[in-house]
PDB file of C-alpha atoms in Angstrom:
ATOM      1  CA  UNK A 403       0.000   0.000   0.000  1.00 81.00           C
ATOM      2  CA  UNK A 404       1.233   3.801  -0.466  1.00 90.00           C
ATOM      3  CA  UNK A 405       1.968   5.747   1.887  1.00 93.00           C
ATOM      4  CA  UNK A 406       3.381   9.264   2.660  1.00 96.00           C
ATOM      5  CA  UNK A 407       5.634  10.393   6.084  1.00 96.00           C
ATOM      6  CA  UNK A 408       5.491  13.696   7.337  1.00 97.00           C
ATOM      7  CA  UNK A 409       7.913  13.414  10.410  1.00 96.00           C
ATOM      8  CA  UNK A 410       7.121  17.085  11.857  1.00 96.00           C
ATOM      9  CA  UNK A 411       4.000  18.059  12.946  1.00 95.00           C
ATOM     10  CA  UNK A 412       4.869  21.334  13.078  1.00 97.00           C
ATOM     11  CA  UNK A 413       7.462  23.911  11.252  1.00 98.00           C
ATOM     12  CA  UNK A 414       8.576  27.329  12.933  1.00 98.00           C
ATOM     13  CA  UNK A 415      10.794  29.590  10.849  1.00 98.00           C
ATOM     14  CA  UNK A 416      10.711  33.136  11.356  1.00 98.00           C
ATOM     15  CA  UNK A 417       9.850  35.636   8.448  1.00 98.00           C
ATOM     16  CA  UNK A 418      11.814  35.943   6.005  1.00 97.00           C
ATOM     17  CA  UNK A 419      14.021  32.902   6.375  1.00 98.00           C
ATOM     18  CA  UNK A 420      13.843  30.101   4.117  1.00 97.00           C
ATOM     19  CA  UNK A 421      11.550  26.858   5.060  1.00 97.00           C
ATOM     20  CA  UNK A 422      11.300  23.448   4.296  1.00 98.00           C
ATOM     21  CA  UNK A 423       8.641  21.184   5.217  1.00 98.00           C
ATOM     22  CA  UNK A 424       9.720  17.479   4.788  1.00 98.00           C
ATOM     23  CA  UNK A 425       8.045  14.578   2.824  1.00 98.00           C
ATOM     24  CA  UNK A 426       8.962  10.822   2.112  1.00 98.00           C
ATOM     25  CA  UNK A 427       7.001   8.207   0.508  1.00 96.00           C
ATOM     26  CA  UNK A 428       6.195   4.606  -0.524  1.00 94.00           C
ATOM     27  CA  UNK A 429       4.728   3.488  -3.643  1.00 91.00           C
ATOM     28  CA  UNK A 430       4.240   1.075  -6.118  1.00 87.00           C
ATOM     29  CA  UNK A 431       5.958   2.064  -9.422  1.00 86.00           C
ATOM     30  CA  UNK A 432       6.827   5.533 -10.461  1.00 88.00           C
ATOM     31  CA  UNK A 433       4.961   8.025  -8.314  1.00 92.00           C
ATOM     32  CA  UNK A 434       2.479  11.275  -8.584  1.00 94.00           C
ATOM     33  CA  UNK A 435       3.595  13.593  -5.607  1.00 96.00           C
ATOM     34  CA  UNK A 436       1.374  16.753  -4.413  1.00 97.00           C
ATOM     35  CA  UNK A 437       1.631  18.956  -1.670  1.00 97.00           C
ATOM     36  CA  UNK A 438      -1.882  21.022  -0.737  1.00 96.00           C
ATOM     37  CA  UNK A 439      -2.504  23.385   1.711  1.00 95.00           C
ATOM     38  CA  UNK A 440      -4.854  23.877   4.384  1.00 91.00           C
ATOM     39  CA  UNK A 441      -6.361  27.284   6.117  1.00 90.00           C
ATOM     40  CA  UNK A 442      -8.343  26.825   9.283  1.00 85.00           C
ATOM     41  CA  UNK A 443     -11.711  25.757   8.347  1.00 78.00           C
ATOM     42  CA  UNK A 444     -11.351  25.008   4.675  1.00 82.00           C
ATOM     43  CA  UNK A 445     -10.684  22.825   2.364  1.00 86.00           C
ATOM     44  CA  UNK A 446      -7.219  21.676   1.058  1.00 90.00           C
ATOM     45  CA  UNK A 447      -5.804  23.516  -1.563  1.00 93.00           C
ATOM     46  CA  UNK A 448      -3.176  22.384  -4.685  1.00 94.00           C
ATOM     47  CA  UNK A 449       0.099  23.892  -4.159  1.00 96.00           C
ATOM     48  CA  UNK A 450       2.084  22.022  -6.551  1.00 96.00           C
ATOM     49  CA  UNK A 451       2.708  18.696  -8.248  1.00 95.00           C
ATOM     50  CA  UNK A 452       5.466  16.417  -9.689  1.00 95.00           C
ATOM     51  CA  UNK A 453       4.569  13.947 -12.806  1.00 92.00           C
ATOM     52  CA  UNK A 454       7.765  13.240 -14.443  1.00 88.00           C
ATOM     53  CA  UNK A 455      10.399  15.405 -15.806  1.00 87.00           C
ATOM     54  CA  UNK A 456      12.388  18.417 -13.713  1.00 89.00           C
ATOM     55  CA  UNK A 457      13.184  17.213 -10.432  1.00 92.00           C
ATOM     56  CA  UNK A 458      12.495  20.716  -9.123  1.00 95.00           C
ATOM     57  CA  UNK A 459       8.726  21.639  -9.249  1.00 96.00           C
ATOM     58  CA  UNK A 460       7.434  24.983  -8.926  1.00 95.00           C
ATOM     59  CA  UNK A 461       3.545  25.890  -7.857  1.00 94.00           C
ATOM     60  CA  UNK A 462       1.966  28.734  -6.286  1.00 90.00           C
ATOM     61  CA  UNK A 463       2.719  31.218  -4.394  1.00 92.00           C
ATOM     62  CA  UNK A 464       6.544  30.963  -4.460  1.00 95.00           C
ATOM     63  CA  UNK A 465       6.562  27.233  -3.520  1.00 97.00           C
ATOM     64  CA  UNK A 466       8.165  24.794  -5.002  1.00 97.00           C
ATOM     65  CA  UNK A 467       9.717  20.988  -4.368  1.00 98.00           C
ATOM     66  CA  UNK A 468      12.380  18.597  -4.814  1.00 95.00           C
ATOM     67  CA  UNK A 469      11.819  15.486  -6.621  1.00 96.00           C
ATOM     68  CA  UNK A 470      14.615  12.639  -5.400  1.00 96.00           C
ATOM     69  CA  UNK A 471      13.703   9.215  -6.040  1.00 94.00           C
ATOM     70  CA  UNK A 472      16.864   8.149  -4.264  1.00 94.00           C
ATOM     71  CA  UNK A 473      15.881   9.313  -0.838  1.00 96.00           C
ATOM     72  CA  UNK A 474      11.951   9.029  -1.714  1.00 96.00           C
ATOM     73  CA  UNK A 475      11.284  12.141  -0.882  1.00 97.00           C
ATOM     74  CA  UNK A 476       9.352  15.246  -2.162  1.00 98.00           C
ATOM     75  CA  UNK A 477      10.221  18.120   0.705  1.00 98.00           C
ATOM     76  CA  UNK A 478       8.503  21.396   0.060  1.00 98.00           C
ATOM     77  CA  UNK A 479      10.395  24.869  -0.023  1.00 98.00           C
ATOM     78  CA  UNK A 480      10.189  28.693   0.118  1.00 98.00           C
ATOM     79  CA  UNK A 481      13.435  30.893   0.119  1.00 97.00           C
ATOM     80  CA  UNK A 482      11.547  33.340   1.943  1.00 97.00           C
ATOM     81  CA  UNK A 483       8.553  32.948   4.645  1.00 97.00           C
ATOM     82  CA  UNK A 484       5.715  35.350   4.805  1.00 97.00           C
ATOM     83  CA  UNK A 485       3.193  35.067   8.052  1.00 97.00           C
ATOM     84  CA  UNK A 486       0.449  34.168   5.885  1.00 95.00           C
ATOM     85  CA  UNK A 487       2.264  30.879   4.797  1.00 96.00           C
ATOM     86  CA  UNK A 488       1.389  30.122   8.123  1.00 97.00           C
ATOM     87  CA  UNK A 489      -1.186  26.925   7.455  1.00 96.00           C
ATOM     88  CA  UNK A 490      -1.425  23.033   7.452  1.00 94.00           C
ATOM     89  CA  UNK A 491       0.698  21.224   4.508  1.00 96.00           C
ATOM     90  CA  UNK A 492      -0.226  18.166   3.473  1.00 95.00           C
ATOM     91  CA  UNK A 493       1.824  15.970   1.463  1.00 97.00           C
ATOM     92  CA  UNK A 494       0.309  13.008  -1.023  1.00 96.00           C
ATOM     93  CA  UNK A 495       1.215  10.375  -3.329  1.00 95.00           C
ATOM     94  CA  UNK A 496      -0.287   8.647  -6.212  1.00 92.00           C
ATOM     95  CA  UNK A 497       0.873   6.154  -8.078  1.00 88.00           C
ATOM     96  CA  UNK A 498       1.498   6.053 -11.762  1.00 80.00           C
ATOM     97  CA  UNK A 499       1.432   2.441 -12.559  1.00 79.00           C
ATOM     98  CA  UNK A 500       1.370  -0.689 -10.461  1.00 71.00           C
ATOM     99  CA  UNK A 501      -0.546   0.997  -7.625  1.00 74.00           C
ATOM    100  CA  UNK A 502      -3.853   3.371  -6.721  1.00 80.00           C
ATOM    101  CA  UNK A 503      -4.432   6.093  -8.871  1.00 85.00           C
ATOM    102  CA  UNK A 504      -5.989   7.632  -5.478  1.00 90.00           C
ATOM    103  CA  UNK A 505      -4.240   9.986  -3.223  1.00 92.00           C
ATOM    104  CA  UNK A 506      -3.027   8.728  -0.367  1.00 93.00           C
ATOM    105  CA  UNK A 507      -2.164  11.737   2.298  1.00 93.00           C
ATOM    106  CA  UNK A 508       0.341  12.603   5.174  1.00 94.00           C
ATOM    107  CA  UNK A 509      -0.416  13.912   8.212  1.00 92.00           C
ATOM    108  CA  UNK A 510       0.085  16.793   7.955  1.00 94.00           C
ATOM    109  CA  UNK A 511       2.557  19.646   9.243  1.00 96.00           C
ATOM    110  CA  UNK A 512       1.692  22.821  10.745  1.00 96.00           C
ATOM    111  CA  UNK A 513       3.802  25.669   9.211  1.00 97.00           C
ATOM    112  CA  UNK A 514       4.347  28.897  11.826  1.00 97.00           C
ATOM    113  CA  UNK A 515       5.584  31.747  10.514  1.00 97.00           C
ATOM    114  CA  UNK A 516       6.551  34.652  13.381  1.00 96.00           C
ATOM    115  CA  UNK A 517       7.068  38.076  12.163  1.00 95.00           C
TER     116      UNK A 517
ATOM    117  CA  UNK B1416     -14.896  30.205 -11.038  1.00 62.00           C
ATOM    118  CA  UNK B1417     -17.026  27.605  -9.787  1.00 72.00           C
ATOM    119  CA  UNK B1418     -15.646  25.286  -6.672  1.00 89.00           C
ATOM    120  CA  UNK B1419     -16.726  22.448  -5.010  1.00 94.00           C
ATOM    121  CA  UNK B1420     -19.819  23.195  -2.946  1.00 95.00           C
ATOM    122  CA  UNK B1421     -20.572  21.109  -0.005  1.00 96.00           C
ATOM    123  CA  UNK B1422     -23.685  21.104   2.179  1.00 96.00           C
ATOM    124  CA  UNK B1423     -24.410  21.725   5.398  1.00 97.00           C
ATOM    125  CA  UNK B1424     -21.483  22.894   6.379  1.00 95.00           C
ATOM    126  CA  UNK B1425     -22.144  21.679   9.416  1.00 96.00           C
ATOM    127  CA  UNK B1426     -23.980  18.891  11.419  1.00 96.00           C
ATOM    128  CA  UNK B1427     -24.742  18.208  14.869  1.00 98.00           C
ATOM    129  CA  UNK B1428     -26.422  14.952  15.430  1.00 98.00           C
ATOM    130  CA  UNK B1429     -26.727  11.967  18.162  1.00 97.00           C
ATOM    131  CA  UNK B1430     -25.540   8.618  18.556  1.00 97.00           C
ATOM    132  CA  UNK B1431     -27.446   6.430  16.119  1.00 97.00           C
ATOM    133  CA  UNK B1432     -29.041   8.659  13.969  1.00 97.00           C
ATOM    134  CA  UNK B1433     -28.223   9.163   9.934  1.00 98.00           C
ATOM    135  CA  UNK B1434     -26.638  11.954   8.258  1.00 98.00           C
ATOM    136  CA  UNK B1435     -26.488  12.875   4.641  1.00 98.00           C
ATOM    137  CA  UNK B1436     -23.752  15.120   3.120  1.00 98.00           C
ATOM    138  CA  UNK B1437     -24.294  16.703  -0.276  1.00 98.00           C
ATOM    139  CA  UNK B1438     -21.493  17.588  -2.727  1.00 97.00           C
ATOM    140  CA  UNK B1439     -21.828  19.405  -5.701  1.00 97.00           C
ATOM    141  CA  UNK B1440     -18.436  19.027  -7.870  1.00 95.00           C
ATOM    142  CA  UNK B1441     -17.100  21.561 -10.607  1.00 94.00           C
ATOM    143  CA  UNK B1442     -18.942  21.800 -13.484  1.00 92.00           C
ATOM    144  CA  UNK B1443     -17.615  19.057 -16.176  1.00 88.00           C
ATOM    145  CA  UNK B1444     -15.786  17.177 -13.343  1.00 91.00           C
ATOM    146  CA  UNK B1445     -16.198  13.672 -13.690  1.00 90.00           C
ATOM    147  CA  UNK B1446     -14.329  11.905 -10.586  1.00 92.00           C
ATOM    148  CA  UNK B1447     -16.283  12.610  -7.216  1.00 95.00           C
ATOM    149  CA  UNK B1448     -13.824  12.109  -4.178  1.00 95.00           C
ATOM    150  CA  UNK B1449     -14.888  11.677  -0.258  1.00 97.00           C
ATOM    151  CA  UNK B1450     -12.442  11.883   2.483  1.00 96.00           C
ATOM    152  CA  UNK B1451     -13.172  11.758   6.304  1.00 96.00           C
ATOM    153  CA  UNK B1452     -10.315  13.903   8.190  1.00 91.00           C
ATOM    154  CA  UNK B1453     -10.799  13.510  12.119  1.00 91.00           C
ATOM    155  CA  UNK B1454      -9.433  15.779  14.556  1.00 87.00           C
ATOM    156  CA  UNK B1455      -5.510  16.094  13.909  1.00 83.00           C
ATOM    157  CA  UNK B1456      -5.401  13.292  11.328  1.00 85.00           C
ATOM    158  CA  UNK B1457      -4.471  12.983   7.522  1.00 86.00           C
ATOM    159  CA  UNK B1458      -7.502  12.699   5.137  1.00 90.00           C
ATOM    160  CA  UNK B1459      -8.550   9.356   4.833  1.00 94.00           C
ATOM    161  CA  UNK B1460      -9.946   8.084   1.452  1.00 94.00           C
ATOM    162  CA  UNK B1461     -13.776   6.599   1.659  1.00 97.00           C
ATOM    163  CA  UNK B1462     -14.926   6.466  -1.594  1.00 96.00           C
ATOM    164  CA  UNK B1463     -14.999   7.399  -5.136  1.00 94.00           C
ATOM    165  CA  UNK B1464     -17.004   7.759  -8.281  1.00 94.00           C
ATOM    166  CA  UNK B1465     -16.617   8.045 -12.068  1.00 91.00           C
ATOM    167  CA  UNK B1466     -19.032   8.903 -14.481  1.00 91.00           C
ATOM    168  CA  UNK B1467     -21.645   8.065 -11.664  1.00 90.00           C
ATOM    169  CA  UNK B1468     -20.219   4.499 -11.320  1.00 92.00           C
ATOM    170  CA  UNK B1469     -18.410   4.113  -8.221  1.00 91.00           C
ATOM    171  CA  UNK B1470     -14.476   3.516  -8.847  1.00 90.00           C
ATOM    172  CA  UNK B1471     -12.342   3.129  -5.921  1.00 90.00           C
ATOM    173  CA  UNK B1472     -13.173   2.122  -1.823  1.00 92.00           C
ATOM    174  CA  UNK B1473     -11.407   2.998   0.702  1.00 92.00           C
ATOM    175  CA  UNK B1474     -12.173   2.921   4.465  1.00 89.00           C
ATOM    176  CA  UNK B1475     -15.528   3.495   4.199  1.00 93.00           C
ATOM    177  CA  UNK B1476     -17.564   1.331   7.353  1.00 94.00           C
ATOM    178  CA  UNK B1477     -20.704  -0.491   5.933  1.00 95.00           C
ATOM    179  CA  UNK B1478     -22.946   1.813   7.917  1.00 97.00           C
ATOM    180  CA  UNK B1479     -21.711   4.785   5.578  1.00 97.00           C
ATOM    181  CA  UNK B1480     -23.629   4.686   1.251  1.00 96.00           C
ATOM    182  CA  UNK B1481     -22.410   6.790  -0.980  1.00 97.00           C
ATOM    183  CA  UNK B1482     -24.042   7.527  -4.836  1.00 95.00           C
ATOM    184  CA  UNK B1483     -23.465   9.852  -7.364  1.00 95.00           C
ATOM    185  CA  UNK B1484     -26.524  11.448  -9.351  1.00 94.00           C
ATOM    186  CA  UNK B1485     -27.337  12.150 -13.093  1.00 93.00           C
ATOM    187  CA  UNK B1486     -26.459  15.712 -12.830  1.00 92.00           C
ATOM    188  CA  UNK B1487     -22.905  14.403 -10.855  1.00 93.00           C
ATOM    189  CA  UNK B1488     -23.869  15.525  -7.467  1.00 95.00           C
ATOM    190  CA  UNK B1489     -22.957  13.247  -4.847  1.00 97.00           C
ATOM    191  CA  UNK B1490     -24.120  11.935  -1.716  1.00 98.00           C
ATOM    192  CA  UNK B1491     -22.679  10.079   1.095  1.00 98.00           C
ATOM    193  CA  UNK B1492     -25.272   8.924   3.707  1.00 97.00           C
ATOM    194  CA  UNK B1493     -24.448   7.657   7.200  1.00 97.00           C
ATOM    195  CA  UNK B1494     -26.797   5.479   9.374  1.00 97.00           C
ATOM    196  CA  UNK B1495     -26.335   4.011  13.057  1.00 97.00           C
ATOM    197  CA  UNK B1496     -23.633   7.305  13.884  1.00 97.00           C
ATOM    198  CA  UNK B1497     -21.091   6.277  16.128  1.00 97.00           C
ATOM    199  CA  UNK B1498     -19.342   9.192  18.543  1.00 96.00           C
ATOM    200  CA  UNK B1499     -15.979   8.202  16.743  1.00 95.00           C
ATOM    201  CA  UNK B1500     -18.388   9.776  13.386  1.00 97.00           C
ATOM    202  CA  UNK B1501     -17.260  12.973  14.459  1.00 97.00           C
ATOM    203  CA  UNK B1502     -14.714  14.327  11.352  1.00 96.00           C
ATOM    204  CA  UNK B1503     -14.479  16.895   8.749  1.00 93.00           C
ATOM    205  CA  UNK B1504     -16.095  15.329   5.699  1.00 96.00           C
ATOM    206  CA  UNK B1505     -14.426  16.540   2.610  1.00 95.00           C
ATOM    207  CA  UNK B1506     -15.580  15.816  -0.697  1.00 96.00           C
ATOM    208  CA  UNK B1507     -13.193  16.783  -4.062  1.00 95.00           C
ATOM    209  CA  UNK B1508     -13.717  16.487  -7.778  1.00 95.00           C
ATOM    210  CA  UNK B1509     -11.260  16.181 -10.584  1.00 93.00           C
ATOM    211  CA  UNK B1510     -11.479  15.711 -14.499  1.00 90.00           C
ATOM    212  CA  UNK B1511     -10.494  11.884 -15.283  1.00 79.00           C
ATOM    213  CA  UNK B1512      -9.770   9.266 -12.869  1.00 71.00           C
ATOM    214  CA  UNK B1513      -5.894   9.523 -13.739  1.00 79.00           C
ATOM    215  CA  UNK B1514      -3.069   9.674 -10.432  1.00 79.00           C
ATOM    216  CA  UNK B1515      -1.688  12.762 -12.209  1.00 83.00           C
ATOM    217  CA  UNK B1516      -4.871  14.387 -11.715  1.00 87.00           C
ATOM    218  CA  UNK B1517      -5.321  17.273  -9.043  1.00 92.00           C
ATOM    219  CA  UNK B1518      -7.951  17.361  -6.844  1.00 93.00           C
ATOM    220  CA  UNK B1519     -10.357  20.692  -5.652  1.00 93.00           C
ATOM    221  CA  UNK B1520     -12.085  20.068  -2.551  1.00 94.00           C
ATOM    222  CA  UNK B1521     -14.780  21.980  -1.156  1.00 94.00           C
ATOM    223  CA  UNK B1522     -14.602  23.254   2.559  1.00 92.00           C
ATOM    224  CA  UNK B1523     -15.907  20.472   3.728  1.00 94.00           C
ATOM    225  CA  UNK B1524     -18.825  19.531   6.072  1.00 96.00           C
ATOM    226  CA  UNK B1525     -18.064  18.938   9.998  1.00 95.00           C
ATOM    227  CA  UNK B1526     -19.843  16.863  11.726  1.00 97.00           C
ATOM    228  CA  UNK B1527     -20.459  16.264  15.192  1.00 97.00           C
ATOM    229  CA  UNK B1528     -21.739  13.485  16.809  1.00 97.00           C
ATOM    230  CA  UNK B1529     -22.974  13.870  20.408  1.00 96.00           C
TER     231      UNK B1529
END
């Protein structure tokens, strides 16, 4: 079965410094990697996705991650924080062959950003 | 642009009683996604529909029906509600049933059972 590890359940980094929110996963064949983010009392939203290609994705809002299929891991970056990154990041994986075309989601990590 | 609309929004029931939730995808959407997120947890994958069929099950408990309608709507229904019922209910849509596919949710429908 797939799976996705988010080993903090929360980030602090101040404003202005550079963040990184970590990601590994387990799948069956190549994979489909997504991070979305989530602001208190919504629903998630798409950040940014790997499919094949690049190794270095970038999405919205400055975001953008690091494909290595060595380490099986997707982590999710900003070179600079802003206080209104502050939200919950959630991680998933699909698979592109060989397993579920479904998402399967992390945890989660809370992201703090202090001014 | 039109998003994923869910309804109620919220729901505040007892032990044993049913519960629908509604969930009205984006226009031209196909795929109709519902997750059950508890308190602190990841979204957990109940069920899903294509083209009105369903697809794909997840951890959906046999008290909990799902369908989706002619006009793609969807409905998940939940009978005999257990306290541990209590979750954010979020339902998503996407075009195609393909992995690479991204998914819009809606805000989701919180329900508490008392």
């Amino acid at each position: 079965a797939q799976s996705v590890a988010q080993p903090e359940d929360q980030v602090n980094v101040a404003e202005g410094n550079p963040l990184t929110v970590k990601c590994t996963y387990s799948v069956s064949g190549n994979p489909y990697l997504f991070w979305y983010v989530q602001y208190p009392n919504r629903g998630l939203q798409f950040l940014l996705k790997y499919i094949t290609g690049d190794n270095l994705v970038k999405g919205s809002y400055g975001f953008e991650a690091e494909f290595n299929k060595s380490q099986t891991s997707f982590h999710l970056k900003k070179p600079s924080a802003l206080v209104s990154d502050s939200a919950l990041y959630f991680c998933a994986v699909s698979s592109a062959s060989g397993g579920s075309y479904i998402p399967t989601f992390g945890r989660g990590t809370s992201l703090i950003v202090h001014p | 642009a039109a998003g994923v609309i869910q309804s109620p929004r919220h729901l505040i029931k007892e032990k044993r009683e049913t519960a629908t939730l509604k969930c009205y995808p984006i226009p031209r959407h196909d795929t109709v996604y519902w997750y059950q997120q508890g308190p602190g947890q990841d979204p957990q994958f109940l069920i899903s529909f294509y083209e009105k069929m369903q697809s794909d099950k997840g951890s959906i408990p046999d008290r909990f029906s799902a369908q989706q309608f002619s006009d793609y709507h969807s409905e998940l229904n939940m009978s005999s509600l257990e306290l541990g019922d209590s979750a954010l209910y979020f339902c998503a849509s996407s075009l195609g049933g393909s992995g690479a596919n991204v998914l819009t949710f809606g805000a989701g429908s919180r329900l508490t059972v008392l």
